[in-house]
């Protein structure tokens, strides 16, 4: 097998999972290893001579697995330890020029194929061309991203025109949502971006957006456009058969 390191283990877990993994998910898996290790060490194992051949082989494989990983998995894996290992994995993926990278979102960590390869992935899956945002839709999205809780009237005051069409389009794409009602006459709806928006632009939170006070509005819109298309695809293959998981 490849070298048993925490980086390689995290790489394998992320690659094989369809959903993003949180720090708590990873802690749970590592803690389970320690539990299984303790159970195995407390077993009263029969001597190799007394055990059936199949049982003896299984015990030997379990012992090898535990001994291999015992030196790698920390006894009390903290979130800080795991985060540090994930940062090391992220740097390793960049250095080795992989076609995918580690992405952190509000939902957790996942591997995504880099944008340079997204068109190839689309052809492989026979997916439709990605929706491209232009003009008024992109301008409206930029306003909502930088002013969470903004109302329709406030957006129209900024843009000088109706935003009915852009709002409908952005809601259809699930890039924005209504988060509440403003304490104003008529109780107008307030809008904010969604988690899907953050995933598409590759950010953990809205606080990671470029500073709006140092970048011209046109450049902000261009930045959003570049981040939104073509989208990065999850770099995962679900299931042993789909992954070509080795039986070795």
mmCIF file of C-alpha atoms in Angstrom:
data_model
loop_
_atom_site.group_PDB
_atom_site.id
_atom_site.type_symbol
_atom_site.label_atom_id
_atom_site.label_comp_id
_atom_site.label_asym_id
_atom_site.label_seq_id
_atom_site.Cartn_x
_atom_site.Cartn_y
_atom_site.Cartn_z
ATOM 1 C CA UNK A 1 0.000 0.000 0.000
ATOM 2 C CA UNK A 2 1.046 3.644 -0.302
ATOM 3 C CA UNK A 3 2.766 5.279 2.630
ATOM 4 C CA UNK A 4 0.480 5.459 5.669
ATOM 5 C CA UNK A 5 0.301 9.158 6.502
ATOM 6 C CA UNK A 6 -2.484 11.334 7.831
ATOM 7 C CA UNK A 7 -2.319 13.374 4.611
ATOM 8 C CA UNK A 8 -2.845 10.276 2.465
ATOM 9 C CA UNK A 9 -5.693 9.117 4.691
ATOM 10 C CA UNK A 10 -7.479 12.470 4.454
ATOM 11 C CA UNK A 11 -6.887 12.465 0.703
ATOM 12 C CA UNK A 12 -8.532 9.032 0.396
ATOM 13 C CA UNK A 13 -11.499 9.976 2.605
ATOM 14 C CA UNK A 14 -12.171 13.170 0.668
ATOM 15 C CA UNK A 15 -11.761 11.480 -2.709
ATOM 16 C CA UNK A 16 -14.200 8.685 -1.887
ATOM 17 C CA UNK A 17 -16.979 10.779 -0.356
ATOM 18 C CA UNK A 18 -19.791 12.353 -2.362
ATOM 19 C CA UNK A 19 -20.459 15.086 0.182
ATOM 20 C CA UNK A 20 -18.174 17.598 1.844
ATOM 21 C CA UNK A 21 -16.554 16.351 5.052
ATOM 22 C CA UNK A 22 -16.601 18.471 8.186
ATOM 23 C CA UNK A 23 -13.905 18.483 10.850
ATOM 24 C CA UNK A 24 -16.384 16.632 13.079
ATOM 25 C CA UNK A 25 -16.846 13.924 10.419
ATOM 26 C CA UNK A 26 -13.103 13.356 10.247
ATOM 27 C CA UNK A 27 -12.741 13.398 14.035
ATOM 28 C CA UNK A 28 -15.451 10.741 14.268
ATOM 29 C CA UNK A 29 -13.649 8.445 11.808
ATOM 30 C CA UNK A 30 -10.302 8.850 13.562
ATOM 31 C CA UNK A 31 -11.915 8.271 16.964
ATOM 32 C CA UNK A 32 -13.507 5.086 15.648
ATOM 33 C CA UNK A 33 -10.066 3.775 14.730
ATOM 34 C CA UNK A 34 -8.915 4.291 18.314
ATOM 35 C CA UNK A 35 -12.018 2.465 19.584
ATOM 36 C CA UNK A 36 -11.419 -0.468 17.238
ATOM 37 C CA UNK A 37 -7.755 -0.542 18.234
ATOM 38 C CA UNK A 38 -8.674 -0.706 21.924
ATOM 39 C CA UNK A 39 -11.215 -3.489 21.321
ATOM 40 C CA UNK A 40 -8.679 -5.538 19.370
ATOM 41 C CA UNK A 41 -6.012 -5.131 22.044
ATOM 42 C CA UNK A 42 -8.461 -6.314 24.714
ATOM 43 C CA UNK A 43 -9.503 -9.437 22.818
ATOM 44 C CA UNK A 44 -8.319 -12.781 24.103
ATOM 45 C CA UNK A 45 -6.959 -14.056 20.838
ATOM 46 C CA UNK A 46 -6.379 -17.784 20.322
ATOM 47 C CA UNK A 47 -2.904 -18.890 19.408
ATOM 48 C CA UNK A 48 -2.183 -19.103 15.668
ATOM 49 C CA UNK A 49 -2.032 -22.900 16.013
ATOM 50 C CA UNK A 50 -5.484 -23.124 17.633
ATOM 51 C CA UNK A 51 -7.219 -20.702 15.289
ATOM 52 C CA UNK A 52 -8.862 -21.742 12.067
ATOM 53 C CA UNK A 53 -6.873 -20.788 8.971
ATOM 54 C CA UNK A 54 -9.463 -18.207 7.851
ATOM 55 C CA UNK A 55 -9.701 -16.677 11.338
ATOM 56 C CA UNK A 56 -5.927 -16.571 11.650
ATOM 57 C CA UNK A 57 -5.630 -14.708 8.350
ATOM 58 C CA UNK A 58 -8.317 -12.215 9.369
ATOM 59 C CA UNK A 59 -6.610 -11.596 12.724
ATOM 60 C CA UNK A 60 -3.282 -11.090 10.979
ATOM 61 C CA UNK A 61 -4.820 -8.577 8.562
ATOM 62 C CA UNK A 62 -6.511 -6.698 11.412
ATOM 63 C CA UNK A 63 -3.277 -6.612 13.405
ATOM 64 C CA UNK A 64 -1.349 -5.312 10.383
ATOM 65 C CA UNK A 65 -3.980 -2.624 9.753
ATOM 66 C CA UNK A 66 -3.892 -1.425 13.355
ATOM 67 C CA UNK A 67 -0.109 -1.519 13.651
ATOM 68 C CA UNK A 68 0.276 0.353 10.350
ATOM 69 C CA UNK A 69 -2.017 3.209 11.306
ATOM 70 C CA UNK A 70 -1.444 3.354 15.076
ATOM 71 C CA UNK A 71 1.656 5.502 14.626
ATOM 72 C CA UNK A 72 -0.213 7.866 12.294
ATOM 73 C CA UNK A 73 -3.589 8.457 13.944
ATOM 74 C CA UNK A 74 -3.422 10.730 17.020
ATOM 75 C CA UNK A 75 -4.992 9.361 20.215
ATOM 76 C CA UNK A 76 -7.066 12.502 20.694
ATOM 77 C CA UNK A 77 -7.517 14.080 17.243
ATOM 78 C CA UNK A 78 -8.415 17.733 17.756
ATOM 79 C CA UNK A 79 -10.000 20.028 15.195
ATOM 80 C CA UNK A 80 -6.759 22.044 15.127
ATOM 81 C CA UNK A 81 -4.712 18.923 14.271
ATOM 82 C CA UNK A 82 -7.067 17.957 11.466
ATOM 83 C CA UNK A 83 -7.215 21.501 10.102
ATOM 84 C CA UNK A 84 -3.410 21.634 10.034
ATOM 85 C CA UNK A 85 -3.279 18.306 8.172
ATOM 86 C CA UNK A 86 -5.867 19.552 5.664
ATOM 87 C CA UNK A 87 -3.829 22.701 5.057
ATOM 88 C CA UNK A 88 -0.777 20.520 4.427
ATOM 89 C CA UNK A 89 -2.803 18.398 2.003
ATOM 90 C CA UNK A 90 -4.002 21.522 0.197
ATOM 91 C CA UNK A 91 -0.410 22.710 -0.234
ATOM 92 C CA UNK A 92 0.687 19.243 -1.355
ATOM 93 C CA UNK A 93 -2.009 19.120 -4.045
ATOM 94 C CA UNK A 94 -0.877 22.486 -5.400
ATOM 95 C CA UNK A 95 2.810 21.541 -5.404
ATOM 96 C CA UNK A 96 2.188 18.253 -7.225
ATOM 97 C CA UNK A 97 0.062 20.035 -9.862
ATOM 98 C CA UNK A 98 -3.016 17.839 -9.451
ATOM 99 C CA UNK A 99 -6.069 18.416 -11.689
ATOM 100 C CA UNK A 100 -8.151 18.923 -8.558
ATOM 101 C CA UNK A 101 -7.808 20.996 -5.425
ATOM 102 C CA UNK A 102 -9.100 21.060 -1.863
ATOM 103 C CA UNK A 103 -12.040 23.400 -1.378
ATOM 104 C CA UNK A 104 -13.437 24.566 1.950
ATOM 105 C CA UNK A 105 -17.093 25.598 2.055
ATOM 106 C CA UNK A 106 -19.640 26.159 4.790
ATOM 107 C CA UNK A 107 -20.574 22.481 4.417
ATOM 108 C CA UNK A 108 -16.997 21.296 4.982
ATOM 109 C CA UNK A 109 -14.048 20.168 2.857
ATOM 110 C CA UNK A 110 -14.152 18.466 -0.534
ATOM 111 C CA UNK A 111 -12.019 17.873 -3.603
ATOM 112 C CA UNK A 112 -13.042 19.701 -6.769
ATOM 113 C CA UNK A 113 -11.718 19.497 -10.316
ATOM 114 C CA UNK A 114 -9.995 22.710 -11.338
ATOM 115 C CA UNK A 115 -11.751 25.002 -13.789
ATOM 116 C CA UNK A 116 -9.242 24.252 -16.545
ATOM 117 C CA UNK A 117 -10.709 20.735 -16.788
ATOM 118 C CA UNK A 118 -14.400 21.541 -16.282
ATOM 119 C CA UNK A 119 -15.257 21.521 -19.992
ATOM 120 C CA UNK A 120 -13.837 17.996 -20.322
ATOM 121 C CA UNK A 121 -15.937 16.857 -17.357
ATOM 122 C CA UNK A 122 -19.027 18.407 -18.937
ATOM 123 C CA UNK A 123 -18.371 16.523 -22.192
ATOM 124 C CA UNK A 124 -17.848 13.258 -20.310
ATOM 125 C CA UNK A 125 -21.171 13.640 -18.500
ATOM 126 C CA UNK A 126 -22.922 15.145 -21.516
ATOM 127 C CA UNK A 127 -24.058 17.997 -19.275
ATOM 128 C CA UNK A 128 -25.629 21.145 -20.734
ATOM 129 C CA UNK A 129 -23.537 24.273 -21.018
ATOM 130 C CA UNK A 130 -23.339 26.200 -17.736
ATOM 131 C CA UNK A 131 -25.647 29.170 -17.322
ATOM 132 C CA UNK A 132 -23.701 32.378 -17.794
ATOM 133 C CA UNK A 133 -24.746 35.455 -15.884
ATOM 134 C CA UNK A 134 -24.595 38.738 -17.711
ATOM 135 C CA UNK A 135 -25.453 42.392 -17.253
ATOM 136 C CA UNK A 136 -28.307 43.142 -14.897
ATOM 137 C CA UNK A 137 -28.347 39.650 -13.348
ATOM 138 C CA UNK A 138 -24.662 39.809 -12.433
ATOM 139 C CA UNK A 139 -24.964 43.380 -11.159
ATOM 140 C CA UNK A 140 -27.900 42.403 -8.944
ATOM 141 C CA UNK A 141 -26.023 39.379 -7.609
ATOM 142 C CA UNK A 142 -23.037 41.573 -6.725
ATOM 143 C CA UNK A 143 -25.294 43.940 -4.758
ATOM 144 C CA UNK A 144 -26.864 41.071 -2.800
ATOM 145 C CA UNK A 145 -23.494 39.430 -2.113
ATOM 146 C CA UNK A 146 -22.058 42.627 -0.659
ATOM 147 C CA UNK A 147 -25.228 43.784 1.095
ATOM 148 C CA UNK A 148 -26.920 40.736 2.679
ATOM 149 C CA UNK A 149 -30.460 41.609 3.736
ATOM 150 C CA UNK A 150 -30.905 44.191 0.984
ATOM 151 C CA UNK A 151 -34.460 44.850 -0.209
ATOM 152 C CA UNK A 152 -35.805 45.089 -3.753
ATOM 153 C CA UNK A 153 -36.311 48.864 -3.414
ATOM 154 C CA UNK A 154 -32.731 49.354 -2.232
ATOM 155 C CA UNK A 155 -31.396 47.358 -5.182
ATOM 156 C CA UNK A 156 -33.493 49.370 -7.620
ATOM 157 C CA UNK A 157 -32.284 52.606 -6.016
ATOM 158 C CA UNK A 158 -28.678 51.493 -6.598
ATOM 159 C CA UNK A 159 -29.220 50.263 -10.168
ATOM 160 C CA UNK A 160 -31.828 52.814 -11.222
ATOM 161 C CA UNK A 161 -33.991 50.159 -12.913
ATOM 162 C CA UNK A 162 -36.309 47.294 -11.970
ATOM 163 C CA UNK A 163 -34.688 44.127 -10.616
ATOM 164 C CA UNK A 164 -37.723 41.853 -10.988
ATOM 165 C CA UNK A 165 -36.198 39.811 -13.817
ATOM 166 C CA UNK A 166 -32.730 39.422 -12.250
ATOM 167 C CA UNK A 167 -34.218 38.404 -8.889
ATOM 168 C CA UNK A 168 -36.382 35.749 -10.524
ATOM 169 C CA UNK A 169 -33.396 34.378 -12.466
ATOM 170 C CA UNK A 170 -31.124 34.277 -9.418
ATOM 171 C CA UNK A 171 -33.786 32.525 -7.345
ATOM 172 C CA UNK A 172 -34.302 29.944 -10.101
ATOM 173 C CA UNK A 173 -30.558 29.244 -10.012
ATOM 174 C CA UNK A 174 -30.704 29.008 -6.189
ATOM 175 C CA UNK A 175 -27.985 31.643 -5.861
ATOM 176 C CA UNK A 176 -30.110 33.904 -3.647
ATOM 177 C CA UNK A 177 -32.913 33.423 -1.152
ATOM 178 C CA UNK A 178 -35.304 35.493 0.947
ATOM 179 C CA UNK A 179 -33.956 35.651 4.484
ATOM 180 C CA UNK A 180 -36.598 37.756 6.211
ATOM 181 C CA UNK A 181 -38.535 40.994 6.101
ATOM 182 C CA UNK A 182 -37.196 44.477 6.746
ATOM 183 C CA UNK A 183 -38.600 46.611 9.540
ATOM 184 C CA UNK A 184 -39.902 49.123 7.005
ATOM 185 C CA UNK A 185 -43.352 50.129 5.746
ATOM 186 C CA UNK A 186 -44.875 47.192 3.882
ATOM 187 C CA UNK A 187 -42.338 44.784 5.436
ATOM 188 C CA UNK A 188 -40.383 44.224 2.172
ATOM 189 C CA UNK A 189 -38.494 40.968 1.633
ATOM 190 C CA UNK A 190 -34.759 40.882 2.298
ATOM 191 C CA UNK A 191 -32.382 38.958 0.053
ATOM 192 C CA UNK A 192 -29.052 37.226 0.607
ATOM 193 C CA UNK A 193 -26.847 34.764 -1.240
ATOM 194 C CA UNK A 194 -27.060 31.027 -0.570
ATOM 195 C CA UNK A 195 -24.569 28.332 0.369
ATOM 196 C CA UNK A 196 -24.689 27.224 -3.271
ATOM 197 C CA UNK A 197 -23.378 30.661 -4.255
ATOM 198 C CA UNK A 198 -20.443 30.301 -1.855
ATOM 199 C CA UNK A 199 -19.648 26.834 -3.207
ATOM 200 C CA UNK A 200 -19.729 28.049 -6.806
ATOM 201 C CA UNK A 201 -17.370 30.953 -6.144
ATOM 202 C CA UNK A 202 -15.159 28.789 -3.916
ATOM 203 C CA UNK A 203 -15.514 30.787 -0.699
ATOM 204 C CA UNK A 204 -16.116 29.776 2.901
ATOM 205 C CA UNK A 205 -18.023 32.925 3.820
ATOM 206 C CA UNK A 206 -19.013 36.295 2.384
ATOM 207 C CA UNK A 207 -16.184 37.776 4.424
ATOM 208 C CA UNK A 208 -13.789 36.224 1.900
ATOM 209 C CA UNK A 209 -15.142 38.356 -0.959
ATOM 210 C CA UNK A 210 -12.725 40.928 -2.416
ATOM 211 C CA UNK A 211 -12.951 44.223 -0.533
ATOM 212 C CA UNK A 212 -15.594 46.320 -2.280
ATOM 213 C CA UNK A 213 -14.002 49.596 -1.184
ATOM 214 C CA UNK A 214 -10.786 48.974 -3.113
ATOM 215 C CA UNK A 215 -12.118 47.326 -6.294
ATOM 216 C CA UNK A 216 -14.221 49.081 -8.925
ATOM 217 C CA UNK A 217 -17.781 47.724 -9.379
ATOM 218 C CA UNK A 218 -16.952 46.505 -12.898
ATOM 219 C CA UNK A 219 -14.001 44.512 -11.565
ATOM 220 C CA UNK A 220 -16.151 43.018 -8.810
ATOM 221 C CA UNK A 221 -18.642 41.828 -11.411
ATOM 222 C CA UNK A 222 -15.825 40.461 -13.577
ATOM 223 C CA UNK A 223 -14.430 38.616 -10.546
ATOM 224 C CA UNK A 224 -17.835 37.083 -9.812
ATOM 225 C CA UNK A 225 -18.268 36.110 -13.464
ATOM 226 C CA UNK A 226 -14.883 34.387 -13.577
ATOM 227 C CA UNK A 227 -15.606 32.493 -10.356
ATOM 228 C CA UNK A 228 -19.071 31.395 -11.413
ATOM 229 C CA UNK A 229 -18.210 29.942 -14.837
ATOM 230 C CA UNK A 230 -17.261 27.369 -15.651
ATOM 231 C CA UNK A 231 -17.992 25.844 -12.256
ATOM 232 C CA UNK A 232 -15.564 23.476 -10.599
ATOM 233 C CA UNK A 233 -16.868 19.932 -10.325
ATOM 234 C CA UNK A 234 -16.630 17.663 -7.269
ATOM 235 C CA UNK A 235 -13.650 15.364 -7.830
ATOM 236 C CA UNK A 236 -15.267 12.271 -6.387
ATOM 237 C CA UNK A 237 -16.320 8.856 -7.582
ATOM 238 C CA UNK A 238 -18.952 7.222 -5.410
ATOM 239 C CA UNK A 239 -18.802 3.501 -4.721
ATOM 240 C CA UNK A 240 -15.973 0.977 -4.908
ATOM 241 C CA UNK A 241 -16.769 -0.108 -8.462
ATOM 242 C CA UNK A 242 -17.082 3.450 -9.759
ATOM 243 C CA UNK A 243 -13.804 4.348 -8.093
ATOM 244 C CA UNK A 244 -11.967 1.279 -9.314
ATOM 245 C CA UNK A 245 -11.052 0.678 -5.680
ATOM 246 C CA UNK A 246 -8.121 -1.683 -5.420
ATOM 247 C CA UNK A 247 -8.756 -5.091 -3.891
ATOM 248 C CA UNK A 248 -5.121 -5.426 -2.853
#
